[in-house]
Short mmCIF file of C-alpha atoms and ligand atoms in Angstrom, two decimals:
data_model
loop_
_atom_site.label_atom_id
_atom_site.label_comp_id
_atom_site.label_asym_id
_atom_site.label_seq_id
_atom_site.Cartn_x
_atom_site.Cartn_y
_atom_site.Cartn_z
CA UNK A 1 17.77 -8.73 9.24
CA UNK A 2 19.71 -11.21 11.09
CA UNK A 3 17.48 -11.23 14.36
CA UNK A 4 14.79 -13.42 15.80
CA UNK A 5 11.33 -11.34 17.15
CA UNK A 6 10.57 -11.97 20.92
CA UNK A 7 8.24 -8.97 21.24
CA UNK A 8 6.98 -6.15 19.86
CA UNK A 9 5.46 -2.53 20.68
CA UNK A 10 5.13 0.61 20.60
CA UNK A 11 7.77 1.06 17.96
CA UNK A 12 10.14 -1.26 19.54
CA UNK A 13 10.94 -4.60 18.57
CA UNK A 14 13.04 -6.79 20.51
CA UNK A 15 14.87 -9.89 19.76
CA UNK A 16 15.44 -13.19 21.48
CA UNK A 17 19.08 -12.13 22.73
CA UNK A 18 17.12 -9.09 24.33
CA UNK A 19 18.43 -6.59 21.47
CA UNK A 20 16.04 -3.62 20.86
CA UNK A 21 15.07 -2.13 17.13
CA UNK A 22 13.25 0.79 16.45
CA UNK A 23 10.49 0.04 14.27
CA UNK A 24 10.40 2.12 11.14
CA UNK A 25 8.68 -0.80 8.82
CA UNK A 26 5.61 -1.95 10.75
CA UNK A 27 6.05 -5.40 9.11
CA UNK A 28 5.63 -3.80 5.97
CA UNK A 29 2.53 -0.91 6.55
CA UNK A 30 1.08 -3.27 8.67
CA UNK A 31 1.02 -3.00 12.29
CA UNK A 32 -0.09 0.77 11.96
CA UNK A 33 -1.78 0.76 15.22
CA UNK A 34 1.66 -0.90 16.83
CA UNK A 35 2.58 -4.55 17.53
CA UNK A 36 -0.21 -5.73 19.77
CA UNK A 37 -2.17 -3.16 20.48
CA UNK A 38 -4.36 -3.24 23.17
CA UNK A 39 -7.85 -3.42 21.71
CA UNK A 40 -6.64 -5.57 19.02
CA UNK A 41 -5.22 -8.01 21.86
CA UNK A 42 -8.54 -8.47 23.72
CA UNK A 43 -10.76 -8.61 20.52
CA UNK A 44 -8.20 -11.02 19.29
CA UNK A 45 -8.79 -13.08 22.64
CA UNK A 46 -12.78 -12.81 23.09
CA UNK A 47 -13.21 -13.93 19.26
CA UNK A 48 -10.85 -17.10 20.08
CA UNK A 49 -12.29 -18.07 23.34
CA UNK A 50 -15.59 -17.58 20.80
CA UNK A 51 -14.66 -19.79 17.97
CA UNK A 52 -11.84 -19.61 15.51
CA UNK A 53 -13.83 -20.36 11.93
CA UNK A 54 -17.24 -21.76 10.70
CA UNK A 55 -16.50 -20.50 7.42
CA UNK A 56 -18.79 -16.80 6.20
CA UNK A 57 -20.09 -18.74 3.33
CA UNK A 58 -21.72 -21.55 5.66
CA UNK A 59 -22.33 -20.30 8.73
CA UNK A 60 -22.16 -16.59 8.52
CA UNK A 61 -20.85 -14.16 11.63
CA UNK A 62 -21.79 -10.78 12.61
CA UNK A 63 -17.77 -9.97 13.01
CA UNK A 64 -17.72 -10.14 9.21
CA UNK A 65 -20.62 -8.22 8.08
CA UNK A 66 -20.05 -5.33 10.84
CA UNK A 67 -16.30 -5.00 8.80
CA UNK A 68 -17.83 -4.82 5.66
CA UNK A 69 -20.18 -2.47 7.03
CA UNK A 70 -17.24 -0.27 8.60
CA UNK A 71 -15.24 -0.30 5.18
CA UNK A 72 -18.79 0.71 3.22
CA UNK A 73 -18.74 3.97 5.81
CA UNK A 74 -15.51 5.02 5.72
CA UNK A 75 -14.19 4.29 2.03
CA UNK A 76 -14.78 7.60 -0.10
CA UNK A 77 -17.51 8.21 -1.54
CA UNK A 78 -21.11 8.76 -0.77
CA UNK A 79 -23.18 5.32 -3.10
CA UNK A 80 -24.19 2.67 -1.86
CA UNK A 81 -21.44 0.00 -1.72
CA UNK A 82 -20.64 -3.61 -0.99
CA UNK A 83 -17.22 -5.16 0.81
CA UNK A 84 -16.11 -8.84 0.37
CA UNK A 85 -12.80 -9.77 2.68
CA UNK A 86 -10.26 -12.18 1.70
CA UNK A 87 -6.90 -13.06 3.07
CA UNK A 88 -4.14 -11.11 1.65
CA UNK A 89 -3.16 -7.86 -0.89
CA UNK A 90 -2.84 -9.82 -3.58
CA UNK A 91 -6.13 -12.06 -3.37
CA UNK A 92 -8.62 -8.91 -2.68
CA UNK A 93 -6.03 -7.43 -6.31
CA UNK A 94 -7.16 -10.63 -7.91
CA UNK A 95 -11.37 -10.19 -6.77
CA UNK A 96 -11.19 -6.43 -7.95
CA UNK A 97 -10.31 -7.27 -11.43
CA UNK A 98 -12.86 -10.27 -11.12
CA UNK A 99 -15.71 -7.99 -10.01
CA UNK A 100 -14.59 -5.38 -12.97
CA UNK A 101 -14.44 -8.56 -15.80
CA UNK A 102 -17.74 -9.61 -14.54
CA UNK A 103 -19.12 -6.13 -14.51
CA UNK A 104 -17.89 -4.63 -17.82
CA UNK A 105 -18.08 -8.24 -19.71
CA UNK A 106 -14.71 -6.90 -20.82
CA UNK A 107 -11.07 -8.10 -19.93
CA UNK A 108 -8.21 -5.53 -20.62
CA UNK A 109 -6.51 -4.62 -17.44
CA UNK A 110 -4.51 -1.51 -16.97
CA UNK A 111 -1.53 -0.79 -14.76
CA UNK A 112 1.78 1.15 -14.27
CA UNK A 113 5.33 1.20 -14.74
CA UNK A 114 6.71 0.56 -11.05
CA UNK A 115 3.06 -1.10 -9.82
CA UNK A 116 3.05 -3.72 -7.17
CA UNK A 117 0.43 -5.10 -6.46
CA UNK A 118 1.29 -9.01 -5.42
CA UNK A 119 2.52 -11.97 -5.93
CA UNK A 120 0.27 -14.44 -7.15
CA UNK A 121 -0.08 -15.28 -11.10
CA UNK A 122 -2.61 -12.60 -12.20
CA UNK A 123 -0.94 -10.28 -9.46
CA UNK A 124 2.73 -11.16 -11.23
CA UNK A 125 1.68 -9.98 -14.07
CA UNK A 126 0.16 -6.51 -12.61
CA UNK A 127 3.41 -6.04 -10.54
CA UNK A 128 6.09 -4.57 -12.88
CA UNK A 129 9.42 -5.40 -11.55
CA UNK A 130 10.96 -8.71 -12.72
CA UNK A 131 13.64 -9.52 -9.80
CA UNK A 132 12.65 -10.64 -7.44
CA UNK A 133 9.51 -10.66 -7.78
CA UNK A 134 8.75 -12.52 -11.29
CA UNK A 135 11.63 -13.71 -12.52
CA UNK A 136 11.60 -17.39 -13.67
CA UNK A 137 7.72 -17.32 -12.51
CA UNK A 138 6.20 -17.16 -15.87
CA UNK A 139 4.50 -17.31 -18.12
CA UNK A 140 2.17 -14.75 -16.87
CA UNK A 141 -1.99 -14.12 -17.72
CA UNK A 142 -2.26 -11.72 -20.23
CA UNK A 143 -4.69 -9.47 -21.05
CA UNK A 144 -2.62 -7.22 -18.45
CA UNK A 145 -1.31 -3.55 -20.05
CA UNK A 146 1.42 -1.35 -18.60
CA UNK A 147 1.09 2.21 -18.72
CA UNK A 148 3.79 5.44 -17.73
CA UNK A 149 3.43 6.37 -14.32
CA UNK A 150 3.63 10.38 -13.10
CA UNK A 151 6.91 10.56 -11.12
CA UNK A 152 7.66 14.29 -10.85
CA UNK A 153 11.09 13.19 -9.54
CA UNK A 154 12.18 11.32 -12.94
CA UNK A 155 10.19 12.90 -15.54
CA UNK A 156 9.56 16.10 -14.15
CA UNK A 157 5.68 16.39 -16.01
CA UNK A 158 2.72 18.09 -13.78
CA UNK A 159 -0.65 15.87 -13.37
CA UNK A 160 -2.10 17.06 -16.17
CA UNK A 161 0.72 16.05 -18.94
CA UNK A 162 1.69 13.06 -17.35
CA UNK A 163 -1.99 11.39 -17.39
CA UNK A 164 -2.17 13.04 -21.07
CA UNK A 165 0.83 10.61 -22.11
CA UNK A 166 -0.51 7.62 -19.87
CA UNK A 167 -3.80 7.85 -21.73
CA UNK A 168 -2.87 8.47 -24.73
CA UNK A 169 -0.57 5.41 -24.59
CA UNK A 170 -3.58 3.37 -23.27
CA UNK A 171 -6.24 4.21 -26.26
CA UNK A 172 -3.66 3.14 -28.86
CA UNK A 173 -1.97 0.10 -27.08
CA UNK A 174 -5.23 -1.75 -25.79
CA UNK A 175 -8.31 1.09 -26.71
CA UNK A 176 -10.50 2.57 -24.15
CA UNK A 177 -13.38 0.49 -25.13
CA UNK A 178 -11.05 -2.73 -23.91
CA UNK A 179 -10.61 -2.23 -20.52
CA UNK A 180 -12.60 -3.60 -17.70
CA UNK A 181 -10.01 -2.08 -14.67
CA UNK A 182 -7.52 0.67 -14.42
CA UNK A 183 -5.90 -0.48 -11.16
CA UNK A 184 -3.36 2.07 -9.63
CA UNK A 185 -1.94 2.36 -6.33
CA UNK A 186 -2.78 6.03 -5.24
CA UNK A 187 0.88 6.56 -3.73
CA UNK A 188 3.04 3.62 -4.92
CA UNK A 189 4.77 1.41 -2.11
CA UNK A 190 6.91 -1.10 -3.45
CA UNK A 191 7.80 0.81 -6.31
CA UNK A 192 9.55 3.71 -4.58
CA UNK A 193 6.66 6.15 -2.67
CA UNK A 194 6.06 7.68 -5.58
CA UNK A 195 3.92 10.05 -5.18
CA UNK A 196 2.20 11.22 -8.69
CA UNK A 197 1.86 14.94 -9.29
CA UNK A 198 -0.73 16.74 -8.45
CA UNK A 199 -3.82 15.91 -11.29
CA UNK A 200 -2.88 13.08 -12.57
CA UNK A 201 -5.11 10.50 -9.95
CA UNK A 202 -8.32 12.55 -10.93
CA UNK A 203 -7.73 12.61 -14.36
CA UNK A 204 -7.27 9.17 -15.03
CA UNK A 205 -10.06 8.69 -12.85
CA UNK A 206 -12.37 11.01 -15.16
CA UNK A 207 -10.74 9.29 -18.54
CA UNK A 208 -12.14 5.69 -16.90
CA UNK A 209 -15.47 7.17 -16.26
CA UNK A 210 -15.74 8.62 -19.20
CA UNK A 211 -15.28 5.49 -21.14
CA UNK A 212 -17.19 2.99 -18.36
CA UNK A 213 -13.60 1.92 -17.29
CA UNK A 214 -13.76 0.10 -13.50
CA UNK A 215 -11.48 2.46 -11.27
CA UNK A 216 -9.55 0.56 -8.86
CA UNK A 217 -7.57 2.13 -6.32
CA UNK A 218 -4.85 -0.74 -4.76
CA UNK A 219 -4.60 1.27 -0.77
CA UNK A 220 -3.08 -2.12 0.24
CA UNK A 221 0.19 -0.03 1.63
CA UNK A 222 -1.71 3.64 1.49
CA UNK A 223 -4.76 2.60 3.28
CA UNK A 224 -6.35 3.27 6.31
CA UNK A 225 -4.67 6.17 8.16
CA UNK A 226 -1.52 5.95 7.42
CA UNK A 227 -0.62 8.90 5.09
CA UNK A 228 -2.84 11.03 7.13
CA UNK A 229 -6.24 10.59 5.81
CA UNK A 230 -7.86 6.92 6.16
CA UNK A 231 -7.35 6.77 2.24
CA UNK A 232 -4.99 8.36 0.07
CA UNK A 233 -7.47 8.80 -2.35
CA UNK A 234 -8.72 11.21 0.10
CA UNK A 235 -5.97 13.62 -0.48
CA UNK A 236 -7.15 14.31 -3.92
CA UNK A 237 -11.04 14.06 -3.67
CA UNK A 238 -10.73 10.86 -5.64
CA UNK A 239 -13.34 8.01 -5.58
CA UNK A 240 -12.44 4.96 -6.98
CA UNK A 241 -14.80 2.79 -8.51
CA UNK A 242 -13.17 -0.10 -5.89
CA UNK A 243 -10.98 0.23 -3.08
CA UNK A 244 -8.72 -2.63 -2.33
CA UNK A 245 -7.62 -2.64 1.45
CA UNK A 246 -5.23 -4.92 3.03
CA UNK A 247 -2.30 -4.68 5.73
CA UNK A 248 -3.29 -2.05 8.09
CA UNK A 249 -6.88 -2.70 8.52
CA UNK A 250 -6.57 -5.35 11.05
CA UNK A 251 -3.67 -5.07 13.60
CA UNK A 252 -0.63 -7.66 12.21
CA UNK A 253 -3.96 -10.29 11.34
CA UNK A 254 -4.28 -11.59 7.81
CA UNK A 255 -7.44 -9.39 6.31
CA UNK A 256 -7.63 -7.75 3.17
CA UNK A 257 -11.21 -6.13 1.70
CA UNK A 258 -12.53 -5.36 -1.82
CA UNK A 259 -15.09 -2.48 -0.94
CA UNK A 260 -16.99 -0.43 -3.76
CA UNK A 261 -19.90 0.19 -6.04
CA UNK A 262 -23.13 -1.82 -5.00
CA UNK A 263 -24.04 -2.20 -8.97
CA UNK A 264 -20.26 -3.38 -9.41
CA UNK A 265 -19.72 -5.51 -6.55
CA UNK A 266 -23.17 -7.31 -7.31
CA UNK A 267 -22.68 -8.25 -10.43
CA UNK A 268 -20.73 -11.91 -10.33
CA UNK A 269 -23.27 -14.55 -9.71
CA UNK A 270 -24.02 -15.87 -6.21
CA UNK A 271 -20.64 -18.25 -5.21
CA UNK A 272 -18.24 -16.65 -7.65
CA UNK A 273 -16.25 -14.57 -5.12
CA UNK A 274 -15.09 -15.87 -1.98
CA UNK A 275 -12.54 -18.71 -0.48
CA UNK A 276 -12.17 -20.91 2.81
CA UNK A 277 -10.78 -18.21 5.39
CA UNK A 278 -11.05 -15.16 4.08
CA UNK A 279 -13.04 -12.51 6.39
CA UNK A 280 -11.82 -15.28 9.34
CA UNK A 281 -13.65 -14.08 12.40
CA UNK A 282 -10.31 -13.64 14.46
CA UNK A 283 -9.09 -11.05 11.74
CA UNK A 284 -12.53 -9.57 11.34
CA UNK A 285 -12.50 -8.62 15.54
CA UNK A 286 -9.18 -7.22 14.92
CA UNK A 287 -9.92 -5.13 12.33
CA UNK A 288 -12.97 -3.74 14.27
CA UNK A 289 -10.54 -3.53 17.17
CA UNK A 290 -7.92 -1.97 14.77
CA UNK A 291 -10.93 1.26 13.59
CA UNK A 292 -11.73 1.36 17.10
CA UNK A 293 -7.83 2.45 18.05
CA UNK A 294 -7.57 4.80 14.74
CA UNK A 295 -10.82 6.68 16.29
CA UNK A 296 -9.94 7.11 19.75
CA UNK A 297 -5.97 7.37 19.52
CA UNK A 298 -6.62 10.29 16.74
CA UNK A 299 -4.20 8.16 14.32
CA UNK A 300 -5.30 9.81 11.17
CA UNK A 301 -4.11 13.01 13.08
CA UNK A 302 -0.71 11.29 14.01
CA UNK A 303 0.23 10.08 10.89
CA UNK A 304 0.13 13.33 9.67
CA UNK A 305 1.84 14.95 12.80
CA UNK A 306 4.58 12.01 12.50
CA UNK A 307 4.61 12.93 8.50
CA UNK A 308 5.75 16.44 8.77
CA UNK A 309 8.37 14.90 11.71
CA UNK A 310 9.91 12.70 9.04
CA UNK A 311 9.47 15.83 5.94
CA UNK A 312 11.67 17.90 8.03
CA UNK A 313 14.49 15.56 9.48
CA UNK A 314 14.85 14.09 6.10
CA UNK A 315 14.78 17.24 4.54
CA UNK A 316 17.68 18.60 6.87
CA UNK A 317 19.76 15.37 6.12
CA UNK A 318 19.58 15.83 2.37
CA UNK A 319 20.19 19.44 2.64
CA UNK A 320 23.90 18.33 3.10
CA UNK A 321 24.06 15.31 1.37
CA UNK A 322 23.53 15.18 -2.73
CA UNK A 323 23.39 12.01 -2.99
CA UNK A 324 19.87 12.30 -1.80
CA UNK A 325 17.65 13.22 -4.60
CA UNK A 326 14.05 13.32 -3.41
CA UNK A 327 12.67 13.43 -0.31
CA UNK A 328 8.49 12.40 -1.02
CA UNK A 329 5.69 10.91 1.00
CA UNK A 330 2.52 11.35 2.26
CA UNK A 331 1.66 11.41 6.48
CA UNK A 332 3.74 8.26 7.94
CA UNK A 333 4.78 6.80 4.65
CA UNK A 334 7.71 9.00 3.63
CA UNK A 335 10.94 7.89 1.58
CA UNK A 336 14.21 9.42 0.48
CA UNK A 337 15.23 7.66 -3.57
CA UNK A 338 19.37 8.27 -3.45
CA UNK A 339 21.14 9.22 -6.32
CA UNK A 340 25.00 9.62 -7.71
CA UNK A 341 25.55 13.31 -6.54
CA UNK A 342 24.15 15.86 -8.63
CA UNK A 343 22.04 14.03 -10.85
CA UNK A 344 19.01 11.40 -10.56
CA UNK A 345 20.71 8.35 -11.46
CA UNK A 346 20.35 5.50 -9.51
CA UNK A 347 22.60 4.56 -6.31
CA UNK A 348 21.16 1.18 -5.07
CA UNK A 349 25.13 0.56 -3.76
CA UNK A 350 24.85 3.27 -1.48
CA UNK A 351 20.91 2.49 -0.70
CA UNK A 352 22.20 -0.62 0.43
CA UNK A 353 25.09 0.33 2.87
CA UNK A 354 22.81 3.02 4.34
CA UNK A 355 19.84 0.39 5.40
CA UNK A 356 22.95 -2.77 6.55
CA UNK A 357 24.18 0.67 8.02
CA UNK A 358 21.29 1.68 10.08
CA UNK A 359 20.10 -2.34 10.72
CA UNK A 360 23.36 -2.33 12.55
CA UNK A 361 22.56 1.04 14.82
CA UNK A 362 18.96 -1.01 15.90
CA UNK A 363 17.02 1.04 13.28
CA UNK A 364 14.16 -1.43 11.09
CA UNK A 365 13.91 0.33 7.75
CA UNK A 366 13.48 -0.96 4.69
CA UNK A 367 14.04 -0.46 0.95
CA UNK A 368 12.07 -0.78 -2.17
CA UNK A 369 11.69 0.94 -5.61
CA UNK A 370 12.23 0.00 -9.30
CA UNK A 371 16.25 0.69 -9.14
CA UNK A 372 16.25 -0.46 -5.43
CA UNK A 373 17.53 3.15 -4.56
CA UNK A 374 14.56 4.15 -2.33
CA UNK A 375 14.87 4.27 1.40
CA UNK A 376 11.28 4.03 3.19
CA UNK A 377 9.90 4.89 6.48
CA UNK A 378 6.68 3.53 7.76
CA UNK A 379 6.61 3.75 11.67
CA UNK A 380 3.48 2.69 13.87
CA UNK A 381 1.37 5.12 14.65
CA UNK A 382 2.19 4.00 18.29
CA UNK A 383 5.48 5.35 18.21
CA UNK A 384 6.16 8.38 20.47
CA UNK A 385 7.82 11.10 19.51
CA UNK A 386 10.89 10.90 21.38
CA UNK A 387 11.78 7.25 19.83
CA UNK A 388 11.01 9.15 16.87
CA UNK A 389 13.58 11.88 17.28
CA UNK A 390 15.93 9.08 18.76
CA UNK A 391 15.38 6.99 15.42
CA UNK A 392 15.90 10.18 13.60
CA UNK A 393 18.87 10.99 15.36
CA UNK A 394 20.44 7.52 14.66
CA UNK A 395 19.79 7.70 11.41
CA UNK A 396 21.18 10.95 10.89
CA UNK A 397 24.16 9.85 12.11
CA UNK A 398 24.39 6.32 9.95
CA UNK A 399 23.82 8.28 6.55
CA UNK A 400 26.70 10.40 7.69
CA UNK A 401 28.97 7.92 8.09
CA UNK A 402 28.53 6.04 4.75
CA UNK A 403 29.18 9.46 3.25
C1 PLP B 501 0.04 -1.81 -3.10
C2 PLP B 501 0.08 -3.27 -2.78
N1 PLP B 501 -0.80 -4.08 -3.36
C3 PLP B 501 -0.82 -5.40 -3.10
C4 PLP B 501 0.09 -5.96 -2.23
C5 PLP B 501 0.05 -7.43 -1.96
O1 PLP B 501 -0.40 -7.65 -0.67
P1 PLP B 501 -0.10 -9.07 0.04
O2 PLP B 501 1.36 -9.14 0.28
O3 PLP B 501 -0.91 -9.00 1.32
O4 PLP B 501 -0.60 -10.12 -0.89
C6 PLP B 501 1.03 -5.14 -1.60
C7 PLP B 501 2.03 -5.71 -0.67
O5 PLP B 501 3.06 -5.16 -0.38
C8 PLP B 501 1.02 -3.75 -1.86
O6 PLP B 501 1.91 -2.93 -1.29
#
């Protein structure tokens, strides 16, 4: 957008000619506890007055180990498990295939049509789309197989069928016996909120047990609170092997987490994981600031409150208007993928003009997905419901007019 931030909260951001935008992005699923929040803020300022870094693999800090400790407690799952922190999505992406390499001695990699899960090399060649993300980047580390995705929305298969084809593609593309890491992104985020159907998390998570395969779950975008549980995997019972967490865990501060299996996470040798700042004590304090705000604010609770908000209003707006085709999502991470009336095919035109469209009216929404069709909404949980409505409203009103 063509603005400049000033400030930011509680679902408003302004700019520095004193415009205001309603915040329907978070930076990305980022800020999910809002811009600033207050425990983050004084955490934020105690651990600077403190010190800034010593660096955890010289001078260890307590702010580290008590995240680690957090992520062990409230990742799914009942073992006994291990967290390393890094800096961003795409570095903790990187570590999980690492630990799985290390742990399986083997080196296939698994993902899925529409994945995202970064930007560096390895990361490239796990995120599917080529512009903008890969084009002219190349060549990229192989080793690194794409499977089909469930998207009830485009291939209309239940759980069951749809994880049938995936692993049926998988044993005779790269065999079972290959793969170190299936890494999948429990409800996709750049690749258009897809949400797979029903079965088909748990049974690719059964298939990779069954054959010894390391079950990564990328929550980067889905994790902590936001789609009404702290973990998406939560909604189906799942327990990944590894859960990669970045983004929301620490308040707008760069943080990102590998957490999983102690046997796993323990088995590359002493110095092979780790990096300069990552788990930097003025991230860690937010992040333990950040849990703090989910508890006592009730956010899991609100994200699913704000979730059925969003289900409904979009629902109402596509109710007279074909050209939206699916309305999907999970809690506060809900989308609407528009189509040519009538049909499912593509309308990234129209996509376009609606988000330019509502930028204009002050809203901050975003786009995403493989045909750049997909409209997304991913508020702060700090926003109230009557900017909610008002956003709602607004945008009501700005798909109408590009009708
Ligand atoms: C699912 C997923 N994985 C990984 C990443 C990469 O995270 P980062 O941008 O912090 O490297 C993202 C970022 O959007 C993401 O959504």
């Amino acid at each position: 957008m063509p603005v400049y931030a000033a400030t930011a909260g509680g679902g408003v951001v302004v700019d520095v000619d004193g415009n205001s935008f309603i915040d329907l992005g978070s930076g990305i699923a980022v800020t999910t506890v809002g811009n600033s929040a207050p425990l983050v803020v004084d955490a934020v300022r105690d651990q600077v007055a403190d010190f800034t870094h010593t660096c955890f693999m010289i001078t260890p800090y307590d702010g580290y180990v008590a995240v680690a400790e957090a992520l062990n407690a409230i990742t799914p799952g009942d073992h006994d498990k291990r967290s390393a922190l890094f800096n961003s999505g795409a570095e903790a992406v990187e570590n999980a295939v690492k630990i799985a390499r290390s742990a399986t001695g083997r080196s296939a990699v698994a993902v899925f049509d529409h994945a995202y899960h970064g930007r560096t090399s390895l990361t490239m060649a796990m995120t599917a789309k080529n512009m903008p993300y890969k084009n002219g980047f190349g060549p990229f580390p192989a080793e690194v197989y794409r499977a089909p995705l469930s998207y009830p929305f485009r291939d209309g298969l239940d759980g069951a069928s749809a994880a049938a084809r995936s692993i049926e593609y998988l044993e005779r593309h790269v065999g079972a016996e290959n793969l170190a890491a299936l890494v999948i992104e429990p409800i996709q985020g750049e690749g258009g909120f897809v949400v797979p159907a029903p079965g088909f998390l748990p049974a690719l998570a059964g298939w990779a047990r069954e054959h010894g395969i390391v079950f990564v779950a990328d929550e980067v975008q889905t994790g902590i609170a936001r789609t009404g549980a702290l973990f998406a995997c939560e909604h189906e019972d799942l327990v990944p092997d590894l859960i990669v967490t970045a983004k929301g865990i620490a308040g707008g501060l760069p943080l990102a987490a590998v957490t999983g299996r102690a046997e796993l996470m323990d088995a590359p040798h002493v110095g092979g994981l780790g990096g300069t700042y990552g788990g930097n004590p003025v991230a860690c304090a937010a992040a333990l600031a950040t849990l703090r705000t989910i508890q006592e604010d009730g956010l899991v609770a609100r994200a699913a409150a704000i979730g059925d908000t969003l289900l409904d209003r979009l629902r109402a707006i596509q109710a007279v208007d074909p050209r939206i085709g699916d309305v999907r999502g999970r809690g506060a991470m809900v989308a609407v993928e528009i189509v040519r009336p009538g049909g499912v095919e593509p309308d990234p035109v129209t996509t376009k003009a609606v988000a330019a469209a509502a930028h204009a009216a002050g809203l901050i929404v975003l786009t995403c997905g493989s045909f750049g069709n997909v409209l997304r909404f991913l508020p702060p949980l700090a926003i109230g419901d009557a900017l909610l409505g008002e956003a709602l409203d607004v945008l009501g009103d700005v798909v109408a007019r590009t009708r």
